Coordinates of C-alpha atoms in Angstrom, one line a residue:
X1 CA -21.3 8.7 8.9
X2 CA -18.4 5.7 9.2
X3 CA -19.4 2.1 8.6
X4 CA -20.0 -0.4 11.0
X5 CA -16.5 -1.8 12.1
X6 CA -15.2 -5.0 10.3
X7 CA -14.3 -8.0 12.0
X8 CA -10.4 -7.9 12.9
X9 CA -8.0 -9.6 10.4
X10 CA -6.9 -12.1 12.8
X11 CA -11.0 -13.2 12.5
X12 CA -11.7 -12.7 9.1
X13 CA -13.1 -16.1 8.0
X14 CA -11.2 -17.5 4.8
X15 CA -13.0 -19.2 2.0
X16 CA -11.7 -21.6 -0.7
X17 CA -10.2 -20.4 -4.0
X18 CA -9.9 -22.0 -7.0
X19 CA -6.8 -21.6 -8.6
X20 CA -5.8 -19.2 -11.6
X21 CA -9.1 -18.4 -12.0
X22 CA -9.8 -17.5 -8.6
X23 CA -7.4 -14.1 -9.2
X24 CA -10.2 -12.6 -11.3
X25 CA -12.7 -12.7 -8.9
X26 CA -14.4 -9.7 -7.5
X27 CA -14.2 -8.9 -3.9
X28 CA -17.0 -7.1 -2.0
X29 CA -16.0 -3.7 -0.2
X30 CA -15.9 -5.3 3.2
X31 CA -15.6 -9.2 3.0
X32 CA -12.2 -11.1 2.1
X33 CA -10.9 -11.5 -1.5
X34 CA -8.0 -13.8 -0.1
X35 CA -8.2 -17.4 0.9
X36 CA -6.6 -20.4 1.6
X37 CA -5.5 -22.3 -1.4
X38 CA -6.8 -25.6 -0.6
X39 CA -4.1 -28.5 -0.9
X40 CA -0.6 -27.6 0.1
X41 CA 2.4 -27.5 -2.7
X42 CA 5.3 -29.2 -1.9
X43 CA 8.1 -27.1 -1.3
X44 CA 6.0 -23.8 -1.5
X45 CA 6.9 -21.6 1.7
X46 CA 3.3 -19.8 1.4
X47 CA 1.5 -23.4 1.7
X48 CA 3.3 -24.8 4.7
X49 CA 2.5 -21.9 7.0
X50 CA 5.6 -22.6 8.9
X51 CA 8.1 -20.2 6.8
X52 CA 7.9 -16.8 6.0
X53 CA 10.6 -16.2 3.5
X54 CA 10.0 -16.2 -0.4
X55 CA 12.1 -18.3 -2.6
X56 CA 14.2 -16.5 -5.3
X57 CA 11.7 -17.4 -7.8
X58 CA 9.2 -15.8 -5.6
X59 CA 10.9 -12.7 -5.2
X60 CA 11.7 -12.0 -8.8
X61 CA 8.3 -12.7 -10.0
X62 CA 7.2 -10.1 -7.2
X63 CA 9.9 -7.4 -8.5
X64 CA 8.5 -8.2 -12.1
X65 CA 5.2 -6.9 -11.0
X66 CA 6.1 -4.3 -9.2
X67 CA 7.8 -3.2 -12.5
X68 CA 5.4 -4.3 -14.7
X69 CA 2.1 -4.5 -12.8
X70 CA -0.1 -5.5 -15.7
X71 CA 2.4 -7.0 -17.7
X72 CA 1.2 -10.2 -20.0
X73 CA 2.3 -13.4 -18.0
X74 CA 4.4 -14.6 -21.7
X75 CA 6.5 -11.6 -21.3
X76 CA 6.9 -12.1 -17.1
X77 CA 7.6 -15.8 -17.7
X78 CA 10.0 -15.1 -20.3
X79 CA 12.1 -12.5 -18.0
X80 CA 12.0 -15.1 -15.0
X81 CA 13.0 -18.0 -17.2
X82 CA 10.0 -20.1 -16.6
X83 CA 6.3 -20.4 -18.9
X84 CA 3.5 -18.2 -18.6
X85 CA 1.3 -20.7 -17.3
X86 CA 3.5 -21.4 -14.2
X87 CA 4.2 -17.4 -13.8
X88 CA 0.6 -17.3 -13.4
X89 CA 0.0 -20.3 -11.0
X90 CA 2.6 -19.1 -8.9
X91 CA 1.1 -15.8 -8.4
X92 CA -2.2 -17.5 -7.7
X93 CA -0.3 -19.4 -4.8
X94 CA 1.3 -16.3 -3.3
X95 CA -2.2 -14.2 -3.7
X96 CA -4.4 -16.9 -2.5
X97 CA -1.9 -17.4 0.9
X98 CA -1.7 -13.8 1.3
X99 CA 2.1 -13.1 1.1
X100 CA 1.2 -11.0 -2.0
X101 CA -1.2 -9.1 -3.9
X102 CA -1.9 -6.4 -6.4
X103 CA -4.1 -3.1 -5.8
X104 CA -4.8 -0.1 -7.5
X105 CA -5.5 3.4 -6.0
X106 CA -6.4 6.9 -6.5
X107 CA -3.1 9.0 -6.6
X108 CA -4.0 12.0 -4.0
X109 CA -1.5 14.3 -6.5
X110 CA -3.6 14.3 -9.6
X111 CA -6.7 15.7 -8.9
X112 CA -8.2 18.7 -10.7
X113 CA -8.9 22.5 -9.2
X114 CA -11.3 22.1 -6.7
X115 CA -11.0 18.4 -6.8
X116 CA -7.9 18.1 -4.8
X117 CA -7.6 14.5 -2.7
X118 CA -6.3 15.4 1.0
X119 CA -4.2 13.0 2.4
X120 CA -2.6 13.1 5.9
X121 CA -1.0 11.0 8.5
X122 CA -2.7 10.8 12.0
X123 CA -1.1 9.5 15.3
X124 CA -3.9 8.5 17.8
X125 CA -2.8 8.3 21.1
X126 CA -5.3 5.2 22.6
X127 CA -6.2 4.5 26.5
X128 CA -4.9 1.1 27.7
X129 CA -7.3 -1.7 27.1
X130 CA -8.8 -0.1 24.1
X131 CA -6.2 -0.7 21.4
X132 CA -7.5 -3.6 19.8
X133 CA -11.1 -2.3 19.7
X134 CA -9.4 1.1 18.1
X135 CA -7.4 -0.6 15.5
X136 CA -10.6 -2.9 14.6
X137 CA -12.7 0.4 13.9
X138 CA -10.1 2.2 12.1
X139 CA -9.3 -0.7 9.9
X140 CA -13.1 -0.6 8.7
X141 CA -13.4 2.8 7.7
X142 CA -12.7 3.1 4.1
X143 CA -11.0 6.4 4.5
X144 CA -8.4 5.0 6.3
X145 CA -5.8 3.4 4.0
X146 CA -3.4 2.1 6.3
X147 CA -3.2 1.1 10.1
X148 CA -0.1 0.4 12.1
X149 CA 0.1 -0.2 15.9
X150 CA 3.3 1.8 16.7
X151 CA 5.9 2.3 19.6
X152 CA 4.8 5.9 19.4
X153 CA 4.1 7.9 22.8
X154 CA 0.8 9.5 23.9
X155 CA -0.7 11.7 26.4
X156 CA 0.7 9.5 29.0
X157 CA 3.3 6.5 29.2
X158 CA 0.7 3.7 29.2
X159 CA -1.1 4.8 26.0
X160 CA -1.3 2.9 22.7
X161 CA -0.4 4.4 19.5
X162 CA -1.8 4.2 16.0
X163 CA -0.3 5.6 13.3
X164 CA -2.8 5.9 10.3
X165 CA -2.9 7.1 6.8
X166 CA -5.8 9.0 5.9
X167 CA -7.7 10.8 2.6
X168 CA -10.4 12.8 2.4
X169 CA -12.0 14.9 -0.2
X170 CA -10.5 18.4 0.9
X171 CA -8.9 20.0 4.3
X172 CA -12.7 20.5 5.3
X173 CA -13.5 17.0 5.1
X174 CA -10.6 16.2 6.6
X175 CA -11.2 18.4 9.8
X176 CA -14.4 16.6 10.3
X177 CA -13.4 13.4 9.7
X178 CA -10.3 14.1 12.5
X179 CA -13.0 15.8 14.9
X180 CA -15.5 12.8 14.6
X181 CA -14.6 9.2 13.6
X182 CA -11.1 9.7 14.7
X183 CA -11.6 11.4 17.8
X184 CA -14.5 8.7 18.2
X185 CA -12.0 5.9 18.2
X186 CA -12.5 3.7 21.2
X187 CA -10.4 4.8 23.9
X188 CA -9.0 7.8 21.8
X189 CA -7.2 10.5 24.0
X190 CA -5.5 12.4 21.2
X191 CA -5.3 13.0 17.4
X192 CA -2.5 14.9 16.0
X193 CA -2.5 15.4 12.1
X194 CA 0.3 15.9 9.5
X195 CA -0.8 16.8 5.9
X196 CA 0.8 15.7 2.7
X197 CA 2.3 18.8 1.1
X198 CA 4.5 16.6 -1.7
X199 CA 5.3 12.9 -2.2
X200 CA 8.9 11.8 -2.9
X201 CA 8.4 8.5 -2.7
X202 CA 5.5 5.8 -1.5
X203 CA 5.0 2.3 -1.6
X204 CA 4.2 1.7 -5.2
X205 CA 8.0 2.8 -6.1
X206 CA 9.2 0.5 -3.6
X207 CA 10.8 -2.7 -5.2
X208 CA 12.6 -6.1 -3.6
X209 CA 15.0 -5.7 -6.1
X210 CA 15.2 -9.4 -7.1
X211 CA 15.8 -8.7 -10.7
X212 CA 18.7 -6.9 -12.3
X213 CA 18.6 -3.8 -14.3
X214 CA 18.6 -5.9 -17.7
X215 CA 15.5 -8.0 -16.5
X216 CA 13.6 -4.8 -15.3
X217 CA 14.3 -2.9 -18.5
X218 CA 12.5 -5.8 -20.6
X219 CA 9.4 -5.5 -18.3
X220 CA 9.1 -1.9 -18.2
X221 CA 6.5 -0.5 -20.5
X222 CA 6.4 3.3 -21.1
X223 CA 2.5 4.5 -20.7
X224 CA 1.7 7.5 -22.8
X225 CA 1.2 10.7 -20.6
X226 CA -2.0 12.5 -20.9
X227 CA -2.0 16.2 -20.8
X228 CA -5.7 16.2 -20.0
X229 CA -6.8 16.8 -16.1
X230 CA -7.9 13.3 -14.8
X231 CA -11.4 12.8 -14.5
X232 CA -13.1 11.6 -11.2
X233 CA -16.9 10.6 -12.6
X234 CA -18.7 7.6 -11.4
X235 CA -17.6 5.4 -14.2
X236 CA -14.0 5.8 -13.4
X237 CA -14.7 5.1 -9.6
X238 CA -16.6 2.0 -10.7
X239 CA -13.4 0.9 -12.7
X240 CA -11.2 1.8 -9.9
X241 CA -13.2 -0.5 -7.3
X242 CA -13.0 -3.2 -9.4
X243 CA -9.1 -2.9 -9.7
X244 CA -8.5 -2.0 -6.3
X245 CA -8.9 -5.6 -4.9
X246 CA -6.9 -7.4 -8.2
X247 CA -5.2 -5.0 -10.3
X248 CA -4.4 -7.7 -12.6
X249 CA -8.1 -8.5 -13.4
X250 CA -8.6 -8.7 -17.2
X251 CA -10.4 -6.3 -19.6
X252 CA -13.1 -8.8 -19.9
X253 CA -13.9 -9.0 -16.0
X254 CA -13.7 -5.2 -15.8
X255 CA -15.9 -4.8 -18.4
X256 CA -18.5 -7.3 -16.7
X257 CA -18.0 -5.5 -13.5
X258 CA -18.7 -2.2 -14.2
X259 CA -21.5 -2.8 -17.5
X260 CA -18.9 -0.9 -19.7
X261 CA -17.5 -2.5 -23.3
X262 CA -13.8 -3.9 -22.9
X263 CA -12.8 -1.2 -25.8
X264 CA -14.1 1.6 -23.4
X265 CA -12.9 -0.2 -20.2
X266 CA -9.0 -0.3 -22.1
X267 CA -9.4 3.1 -22.9
X268 CA -10.6 4.2 -19.5
X269 CA -7.9 2.5 -17.8
X270 CA -5.0 3.6 -20.4
X271 CA -6.5 7.4 -19.7
X272 CA -6.3 6.9 -16.0
X273 CA -3.0 5.4 -15.9
X274 CA -1.3 7.7 -18.3
X275 CA -2.6 10.8 -16.7
X276 CA -1.4 9.5 -13.3
X277 CA -5.0 9.6 -11.8
X278 CA -4.6 6.0 -10.8
X279 CA -1.4 4.1 -9.6
X280 CA -0.9 0.3 -9.5
X281 CA 1.4 -1.7 -7.2
X282 CA 2.6 -5.0 -6.0
X283 CA 2.7 -5.6 -2.4
X284 CA 4.2 -8.2 -0.7
X285 CA 4.2 -9.1 3.4
X286 CA 6.7 -7.5 4.9
X287 CA 7.9 -10.7 6.9
X288 CA 7.8 -13.0 3.7
X289 CA 10.3 -10.5 2.1
X290 CA 12.7 -10.5 5.1
X291 CA 11.9 -6.8 6.0
X292 CA 10.4 -7.4 9.4
X293 CA 11.0 -3.8 10.6
X294 CA 9.3 -1.2 9.8
X295 CA 10.3 2.4 11.3
X296 CA 8.9 5.8 10.7
X297 CA 11.1 9.0 11.5
X298 CA 9.8 12.5 11.7
X299 CA 12.5 14.6 10.7
X300 CA 13.2 18.6 11.0
X301 CA 14.5 20.0 7.8
X302 CA 15.5 23.7 7.1
X303 CA 12.5 24.7 4.6
X304 CA 15.0 26.0 2.1
X305 CA 16.7 22.2 2.1
X306 CA 13.1 20.3 2.3
X307 CA 13.0 19.3 -1.4
X308 CA 16.7 18.7 -1.8
X309 CA 16.4 16.6 1.6
X310 CA 13.1 14.9 0.2
X311 CA 14.9 13.6 -3.0
X312 CA 17.9 12.8 -1.6
X313 CA 16.5 10.6 1.4
X314 CA 14.2 9.0 -1.3
X315 CA 17.1 7.6 -2.9
X316 CA 18.4 5.7 0.1
X317 CA 18.2 2.0 0.3
X318 CA 15.5 1.2 2.6
X319 CA 13.2 4.1 2.0
X320 CA 9.7 2.9 1.3
X321 CA 8.1 6.4 1.9
X322 CA 9.1 10.0 1.8
X323 CA 7.0 13.0 2.1
X324 CA 6.9 16.5 2.9
X325 CA 4.2 17.3 5.4
X326 CA 2.8 19.8 7.9
X327 CA 4.5 20.7 11.1
X328 CA 8.0 21.0 12.9
X329 CA 8.8 17.6 11.3
X330 CA 8.3 18.3 8.2
X331 CA 9.6 15.4 6.7
X332 CA 8.3 12.0 6.8
X333 CA 10.5 8.7 6.5
X334 CA 9.3 5.1 6.6
X335 CA 11.9 2.4 6.2
X336 CA 11.4 -1.2 5.6
X337 CA 14.8 -3.2 7.4
X338 CA 16.1 -6.6 7.7
X339 CA 17.0 -5.7 11.4
X340 CA 16.5 -3.7 14.5
X341 CA 20.4 -3.1 13.8
X342 CA 19.9 -2.5 10.3
X343 CA 17.5 0.3 11.4
X344 CA 19.8 2.0 13.8
X345 CA 22.3 2.0 10.9
X346 CA 20.0 3.7 8.6
X347 CA 19.4 6.3 11.2
X348 CA 23.0 6.9 11.2
X349 CA 23.1 7.1 7.4
X350 CA 20.0 9.6 7.5
X351 CA 22.0 12.1 10.1
X352 CA 25.1 12.0 7.9
X353 CA 23.3 12.9 4.9
X354 CA 21.4 15.4 6.3
X355 CA 23.8 17.3 8.9
X356 CA 21.5 20.5 9.4
X357 CA 18.3 18.0 9.9
X358 CA 17.1 16.6 13.3
X359 CA 15.4 13.5 14.0
X360 CA 12.7 14.4 16.5
X361 CA 10.9 11.4 16.7
X362 CA 11.3 7.5 15.5
X363 CA 8.9 4.9 16.0
X364 CA 8.6 1.2 15.2
X365 CA 5.7 -0.4 14.0
X366 CA 4.7 -3.7 16.1
X367 CA 1.8 -4.7 13.7
X368 CA 0.7 -3.3 10.5
X369 CA -3.2 -4.4 10.3
X370 CA -4.0 -2.6 7.4
X371 CA -2.2 -1.6 4.2
X372 CA -3.6 0.7 1.5
X373 CA -7.1 -1.1 1.8
X374 CA -5.6 -4.4 2.5
X375 CA -6.4 -6.2 6.0
X376 CA -3.5 -8.1 7.4
X377 CA -3.1 -10.6 9.9
X378 CA -0.4 -10.8 12.7
X379 CA 1.9 -12.3 9.9
X380 CA 1.5 -9.8 7.5
X381 CA -0.7 -11.9 5.1
X382 CA -3.7 -10.0 3.4
X383 CA -6.9 -11.8 5.0
X384 CA -9.3 -9.3 3.6
X385 CA -10.0 -5.9 2.0
X386 CA -11.7 -2.9 2.7
X387 CA -11.5 -0.4 -0.7
X388 CA -9.9 3.1 0.1
X389 CA -12.8 5.5 -0.7
X390 CA -12.3 9.3 0.5
X391 CA -15.9 10.4 -0.7
X392 CA -17.6 9.6 2.3

């Protein structure tokens, strides 16, 4: 059974947080983990509330954490030309204001035989007047990683549309989830699933591109690949849950939360990251990053050309997500753009790069309510957290 609906992101109560030390606080599974930072910082857009663009140092900091999510503040500060304390405090302000955050999640492609995680996109047509309630219920379910209200069509021209990213423990579990909780969302008229077959690009691969190549190379730290198959025991799940609300938490904090020693936590996390079982990403409010337009394209590509097309499209500027999926529209592409005209220009470039493909559908996201477990307000700021969990 799905959990009881949580409050909408707009109504989630904010709690006062301390400064740098607050980033290590563990969040409950259905309560807020971000908050107002207290006194405003002069000149800080995150504190004034009337500006959404991040300054150059903020953007560089986000790029640094996208490149090296758990890199030491000393290294990050050196690359940015600021000291480690300043880097940590600036990140704390961004996180406390909900403009940026770091999270960890289980990679859907790195499951052993018989344990494969099934990821899918669900288009849900919602009756007029029920969209807010349906959004709230979808946000509350841990199996729904992301929730977007889009311009997509439904059974009637007046239907609202939800675009959901969902994960289940297999195709049978996905079927039950679609027929039960998804079909039971308030006002749901229709549910259409597109199961992910292969990922060419996902949110963790996207960067704000505020650093140059030299700076990024100084930050990049290779993680040794592990040949052993990923593990999925209770200890790994506990560690992942502790990381999911703040992927920069210290080993000592992770050890305290999981009841393991620091050495065990360090070894376990190294294995989880090295095997690809877990991915860490630094997310940012798309509005604050100056990319207010989110578009999703459903593209039909000849089967023999799909893999080449996927790699080509994933490399195009502005592409945040590119995945091969089931259905006639076998390539799903999501972009972040600075304007509607830029989004239209991308569609032209896409058509010129894939002359044999057909864009069967294009949707614009009107509101993102949840992104990889993070609950967002109308301004795209993180205001709560529902850890993604497919084992329900």
